[in-house]
Tab-separated table of C-alpha atoms and ligand atoms in Angstrom:
chain	number	residue	atom	x	y	z
A	1	PRO	CA	96.871	178.911	96.223
A	2	THR	CA	99.284	179.301	98.553
A	3	ASN	CA	102.698	178.709	98.271
A	4	SER	CA	103.812	176.639	101.334
A	5	ILE	CA	101.847	173.982	102.338
A	6	GLN	CA	99.737	174.449	105.475
A	7	PRO	CA	98.658	171.377	107.807
A	8	LEU	CA	95.047	170.441	107.681
A	9	ARG	CA	93.239	171.998	110.883
A	10	LEU	CA	89.855	171.579	110.097
A	11	LEU	CA	86.311	171.765	111.566
A	12	LEU	CA	83.405	170.378	110.078
A	13	ILE	CA	79.807	172.134	111.318
A	14	GLY	CA	76.706	171.114	110.029
A	15	CYS	CA	73.091	169.923	111.225
A	16	PRO	CA	72.544	166.440	112.144
A	17	GLY	CA	72.629	164.016	109.165
A	18	SER	CA	74.305	166.815	106.840
A	19	GLY	CA	77.030	164.253	106.164
A	20	LYS	CA	79.886	165.119	108.869
A	21	GLY	CA	80.794	161.384	109.070
A	22	THR	CA	80.695	160.750	105.271
A	23	GLN	CA	82.883	163.716	104.527
A	24	SER	CA	85.187	162.883	107.445
A	25	SER	CA	85.736	159.435	105.793
A	26	ARG	CA	86.264	160.731	102.219
A	27	LEU	CA	88.964	163.121	103.920
A	28	GLN	CA	90.338	160.488	105.747
A	29	LYS	CA	90.954	158.202	102.526
A	30	ASN	CA	92.254	161.192	100.260
A	31	PHE	CA	94.339	163.012	103.077
A	32	SER	CA	96.240	161.873	105.830
A	33	VAL	CA	94.403	163.276	108.519
A	34	ALA	CA	92.788	162.170	112.092
A	35	HIS	CA	89.497	162.062	112.442
A	36	LEU	CA	88.128	163.426	115.796
A	37	SER	CA	84.296	163.066	116.059
A	38	SER	CA	82.723	163.774	119.344
A	39	GLY	CA	79.625	162.030	118.642
A	40	ASP	CA	81.891	158.886	117.679
A	41	LEU	CA	83.770	159.177	120.898
A	42	LEU	CA	80.993	159.502	123.122
A	43	ARG	CA	78.845	156.432	121.146
A	44	ARG	CA	82.266	154.311	121.649
A	45	ASN	CA	82.572	155.234	125.367
A	46	ILE	CA	78.533	154.518	126.364
A	47	THR	CA	79.010	151.050	124.434
A	48	GLU	CA	81.758	150.584	126.881
A	49	GLN	CA	79.953	151.799	129.638
A	50	SER	CA	83.021	153.881	130.889
A	51	ALA	CA	82.789	156.854	133.449
A	52	LEU	CA	82.301	159.443	130.810
A	53	GLY	CA	79.909	157.043	128.895
A	54	GLN	CA	77.789	156.561	131.895
A	55	GLN	CA	77.346	160.490	132.334
A	56	ALA	CA	76.809	161.253	128.946
A	57	GLN	CA	74.565	158.794	128.124
A	58	GLN	CA	71.279	160.363	128.794
A	59	TYR	CA	72.028	163.373	127.341
A	60	VAL	CA	72.955	161.626	123.992
A	61	ALA	CA	69.641	159.604	124.242
A	62	ASP	CA	67.421	162.700	124.504
A	63	GLY	CA	69.698	164.511	121.767
A	64	LYS	CA	70.666	167.189	124.265
A	65	LEU	CA	74.159	168.749	124.878
A	66	VAL	CA	76.528	166.948	126.911
A	67	PRO	CA	78.076	169.156	129.608
A	68	ASP	CA	80.968	171.499	128.264
A	69	ASP	CA	83.445	170.114	130.922
A	70	LEU	CA	83.337	166.701	129.899
A	71	LEU	CA	83.577	167.633	126.428
A	72	ILE	CA	86.324	169.729	126.718
A	73	SER	CA	88.358	167.069	128.481
A	74	LEU	CA	87.575	164.497	126.367
A	75	ILE	CA	88.542	166.545	123.023
A	76	ASP	CA	91.612	168.075	124.953
A	77	SER	CA	93.175	164.289	125.248
A	78	GLU	CA	92.207	163.157	121.993
A	79	LEU	CA	94.020	166.337	120.691
A	80	LEU	CA	97.478	165.446	122.534
A	81	THR	CA	96.982	161.580	121.652
A	82	VAL	CA	96.901	162.513	118.192
A	83	GLY	CA	99.968	164.920	118.345
A	84	ASN	CA	101.144	167.049	115.755
A	85	THR	CA	99.641	165.607	112.568
A	86	ASN	CA	96.658	166.729	110.343
A	87	TRP	CA	93.413	166.541	112.118
A	88	LEU	CA	89.692	167.165	111.418
A	89	LEU	CA	87.044	168.030	114.111
A	90	ASP	CA	83.368	166.625	113.740
A	91	GLY	CA	80.723	167.626	116.192
A	92	PHE	CA	83.221	169.540	118.429
A	93	PRO	CA	82.957	172.499	119.717
A	94	ARG	CA	79.192	172.800	119.645
A	95	THR	CA	79.029	176.121	122.219
A	96	ILE	CA	80.989	179.007	122.619
A	97	ASN	CA	82.152	177.500	125.659
A	98	GLN	CA	83.663	174.663	123.942
A	99	ALA	CA	85.057	176.949	121.115
A	100	LYS	CA	87.038	179.333	123.806
A	101	ALA	CA	88.146	176.211	125.431
A	102	LEU	CA	89.310	174.700	122.288
A	103	ASP	CA	91.138	177.938	121.036
A	104	ALA	CA	93.115	177.979	124.319
A	105	THR	CA	94.248	174.312	123.940
A	106	LEU	CA	95.336	174.695	120.376
A	107	ASN	CA	97.164	178.401	121.086
A	108	LYS	CA	99.102	176.153	123.418
A	109	LEU	CA	99.907	173.161	120.948
A	110	MET	CA	100.512	175.966	118.207
A	111	GLN	CA	97.736	174.331	116.090
A	112	PRO	CA	95.502	176.949	115.164
A	113	LEU	CA	92.325	175.794	113.179
A	114	ASN	CA	92.776	177.021	109.455
A	115	LEU	CA	89.390	176.057	108.084
A	116	VAL	CA	85.909	175.666	109.200
A	117	ILE	CA	83.445	173.970	106.773
A	118	ASN	CA	79.666	174.926	106.882
A	119	LEU	CA	77.768	172.138	105.347
A	120	GLN	CA	74.411	173.520	103.994
A	121	VAL	CA	72.260	170.422	103.161
A	122	PRO	CA	68.333	171.178	102.784
A	123	GLU	CA	66.176	170.131	105.422
A	124	ASP	CA	63.797	168.029	103.742
A	125	VAL	CA	66.411	165.365	102.185
A	126	ILE	CA	68.098	164.912	105.993
A	127	LEU	CA	64.958	163.326	107.656
A	128	GLN	CA	65.008	160.522	105.345
A	129	ARG	CA	68.786	159.973	105.578
A	130	ILE	CA	68.674	159.695	109.219
A	131	MET	CA	65.714	156.977	109.025
A	132	ASP	CA	68.063	155.243	106.634
A	133	ARG	CA	71.236	155.249	108.388
A	134	TRP	CA	72.877	152.456	110.077
A	135	ILE	CA	76.325	152.919	111.877
A	136	HIS	CA	79.616	150.719	112.962
A	137	ILE	CA	80.029	151.802	116.797
A	138	PRO	CA	83.835	150.999	117.049
A	139	SER	CA	84.719	152.904	113.828
A	140	GLY	CA	81.924	155.638	113.472
A	141	ARG	CA	81.390	154.344	110.029
A	142	VAL	CA	78.054	155.439	108.493
A	143	TYR	CA	75.721	153.209	105.942
A	144	ASN	CA	72.911	154.620	104.417
A	145	LEU	CA	69.954	151.978	103.038
A	146	SER	CA	69.038	153.900	99.696
A	147	TYR	CA	72.651	155.044	98.626
A	148	ASN	CA	75.427	153.733	100.547
A	149	PRO	CA	74.056	150.170	101.676
A	150	PRO	CA	76.643	147.874	103.055
A	151	HIS	CA	78.276	144.904	100.800
A	152	VAL	CA	76.328	142.350	103.385
A	153	PRO	CA	73.117	143.676	105.082
A	154	GLY	CA	73.173	144.279	108.427
A	155	LEU	CA	77.227	143.929	108.504
A	156	ASP	CA	80.279	146.393	108.905
A	157	ASP	CA	81.996	146.068	105.244
A	158	ILE	CA	85.785	146.141	107.197
A	159	THR	CA	85.186	144.128	110.319
A	160	GLY	CA	82.324	142.158	109.501
A	161	GLU	CA	80.547	143.240	112.550
A	162	PRO	CA	76.819	144.143	113.160
A	163	LEU	CA	75.703	147.579	112.444
A	164	SER	CA	73.449	149.182	114.644
A	165	LYS	CA	70.545	152.218	114.786
A	166	ARG	CA	71.620	155.143	116.632
A	167	PRO	CA	69.133	155.527	119.515
A	168	ASP	CA	68.809	159.146	118.839
A	169	ASP	CA	68.008	158.838	115.053
A	170	THR	CA	64.123	158.983	115.836
A	171	PRO	CA	62.043	161.678	114.384
A	172	GLU	CA	61.391	162.834	117.895
A	173	VAL	CA	64.913	162.925	118.857
A	174	PHE	CA	65.883	164.374	115.632
A	175	LYS	CA	63.742	167.465	116.038
A	176	VAL	CA	65.423	168.209	119.569
A	177	ARG	CA	69.127	167.859	118.298
A	178	LEU	CA	68.025	170.323	114.973
A	179	ASP	CA	66.765	172.670	117.180
A	180	GLN	CA	69.992	172.407	119.278
A	181	HIS	CA	71.950	172.821	116.073
A	182	HIS	CA	70.349	175.873	114.869
A	183	ALA	CA	70.546	177.380	118.321
A	184	MET	CA	74.179	177.163	118.207
A	185	ALA	CA	75.355	177.219	114.637
A	186	THR	CA	75.165	181.333	114.312
A	187	PRO	CA	77.312	182.223	117.331
A	188	LEU	CA	79.841	179.383	116.398
A	189	LEU	CA	80.079	180.387	112.706
A	190	ASP	CA	80.333	184.366	113.985
A	191	HIS	CA	83.316	183.014	116.230
A	192	TYR	CA	85.010	181.155	113.515
A	193	HIS	CA	83.752	184.091	110.506
A	194	ASP	CA	87.748	184.605	109.429
A	195	VAL	CA	87.958	180.903	108.582
A	196	VAL	CA	84.488	179.776	107.419
A	197	VAL	CA	83.297	178.493	103.911
A	198	ASP	CA	79.690	177.569	103.299
A	199	VAL	CA	79.065	174.412	100.814
A	200	LYS	CA	75.891	173.412	99.617
A	201	GLY	CA	74.359	170.445	98.186
A	202	ASN	CA	71.816	167.692	98.136
A	203	THR	CA	74.004	165.096	98.080
A	204	SER	CA	77.552	163.899	99.774
A	205	ASP	CA	78.802	163.556	96.173
A	206	GLU	CA	77.850	167.072	95.272
A	207	ILE	CA	79.596	168.668	98.857
A	208	TYR	CA	82.959	166.688	98.494
A	209	PRO	CA	84.677	167.939	95.729
A	210	GLN	CA	83.768	171.676	96.953
A	211	ILE	CA	85.404	170.498	100.189
A	212	GLU	CA	88.196	169.082	98.351
A	213	SER	CA	89.136	172.334	96.189
A	214	GLU	CA	88.826	174.556	99.538
A	215	ILE	CA	91.841	172.831	101.252
A	216	VAL	CA	93.549	172.885	97.720
A	217	ASN	CA	93.053	176.332	97.402
A	218	ARG	CA	93.380	177.435	101.161
A	219	LEU	CA	95.989	175.404	102.458
A	220	GLY	CA	98.210	174.410	99.223
A	221	VAL	CA	97.401	170.724	99.857
A	222	LEU	CA	97.021	168.099	96.986
A	223	PRO	CA	95.012	165.147	97.871
A	224	GLY	CA	97.370	161.956	98.007
A	225	ASN	CA	99.853	164.521	98.681
A	226	MET	CA	99.841	165.252	102.372
A	227	PRO	CA	102.824	165.144	104.870
A	228	GLU	CA	101.799	163.256	107.965
A	229	ALA	CA	103.534	164.920	110.356
A	230	PHE	CA	104.583	168.868	110.464
B	1	LIG	P1	75.353	163.627	113.092
B	1	LIG	O1	76.460	162.822	113.184
B	1	LIG	O2	74.038	162.858	112.028
B	1	LIG	O3	75.893	164.631	112.179
B	1	LIG	P2	74.676	165.103	115.431
B	1	LIG	O4	75.676	165.839	114.971
B	1	LIG	O5	73.649	165.625	115.967
B	1	LIG	O6	74.608	164.141	113.820
B	1	LIG	P3	77.234	163.438	116.837
B	1	LIG	O7	77.825	164.667	116.599
B	1	LIG	O8	77.004	162.523	116.330
B	1	LIG	O9	75.450	163.990	115.911
B	1	LIG	O10	76.643	163.897	118.180
B	1	LIG	C1	75.305	162.918	119.204
B	1	LIG	C2	75.327	163.557	120.589
B	1	LIG	O11	76.255	163.457	120.871
B	1	LIG	C3	74.731	164.532	120.513
B	1	LIG	O12	73.390	164.860	120.117
B	1	LIG	C4	75.039	165.067	122.227
B	1	LIG	O13	74.326	164.731	122.597
B	1	LIG	C5	76.059	164.486	122.024
B	1	LIG	N1	77.434	165.474	121.780
B	1	LIG	C6	78.062	165.304	120.657
B	1	LIG	N2	79.353	166.104	120.371
B	1	LIG	C7	78.993	167.108	121.295
B	1	LIG	C8	79.487	168.524	121.864
B	1	LIG	N3	80.390	169.087	121.296
B	1	LIG	N4	79.053	169.188	122.760
B	1	LIG	C9	77.765	168.265	123.647
B	1	LIG	N5	77.230	167.399	122.974
B	1	LIG	C10	77.936	166.495	122.190
B	2	LIG	MG1	78.077	162.499	113.204
């Protein structure tokens, strides 16, 4: 372990359905970390029919990448909102252009990324997960009918609000998203090669402890023992 505690400045990379949202929820429970998910932010904007939501809607429905400039300004403003705290990026950056823009923003904020987690889950388990997945749009909470069902069918555990199927969780759109992921993953992992670690597993329960020990070993932080601000 390092002898000084570093803030969490984390990026999760993984194919659609690899469990980025699930791992993010667990990290939020165990570390004091803000979760910035581009997909969750886009879905909220689409539900609210904001200007951004209207521009992004068709791309998301088709499983295509939303144009870089929209995402870059969205995440820049989120990073300013969370301030100098621990944060975790999920779903952004997804292109080298986005990565370069993010690097520039983080240099200005003096908050460089210090850990990139590459989630590796076999593809045959992923499609079934996507088909069984329901989400709570306002919070981004993810449920799975087979291994993580809501307490009351169809309702969010915390708010009691209705759950939704993501319109892009169909086999056809999933294929587009998977191809998209494979096209972008290698250049992105190369870009961050000095801070990337691979974690492998069939289930989120197998993967989570590996992420936690990477955080403990590399950033010197223990779960439940995290300063909120730096
Ligand atoms: P999962 O949530 O299952 O891990 P995913 O990675 O495909 O799957 P999200 O990250 O929720 O899903 O993204 C959903 C959609 O939002 C993408 O298919 C894309 O249309 C859009 N999107 C999200 N992040 C970005 C980004 N950084 N750049 C461009 N488009 C994005
Ligand atoms: Mg997600």
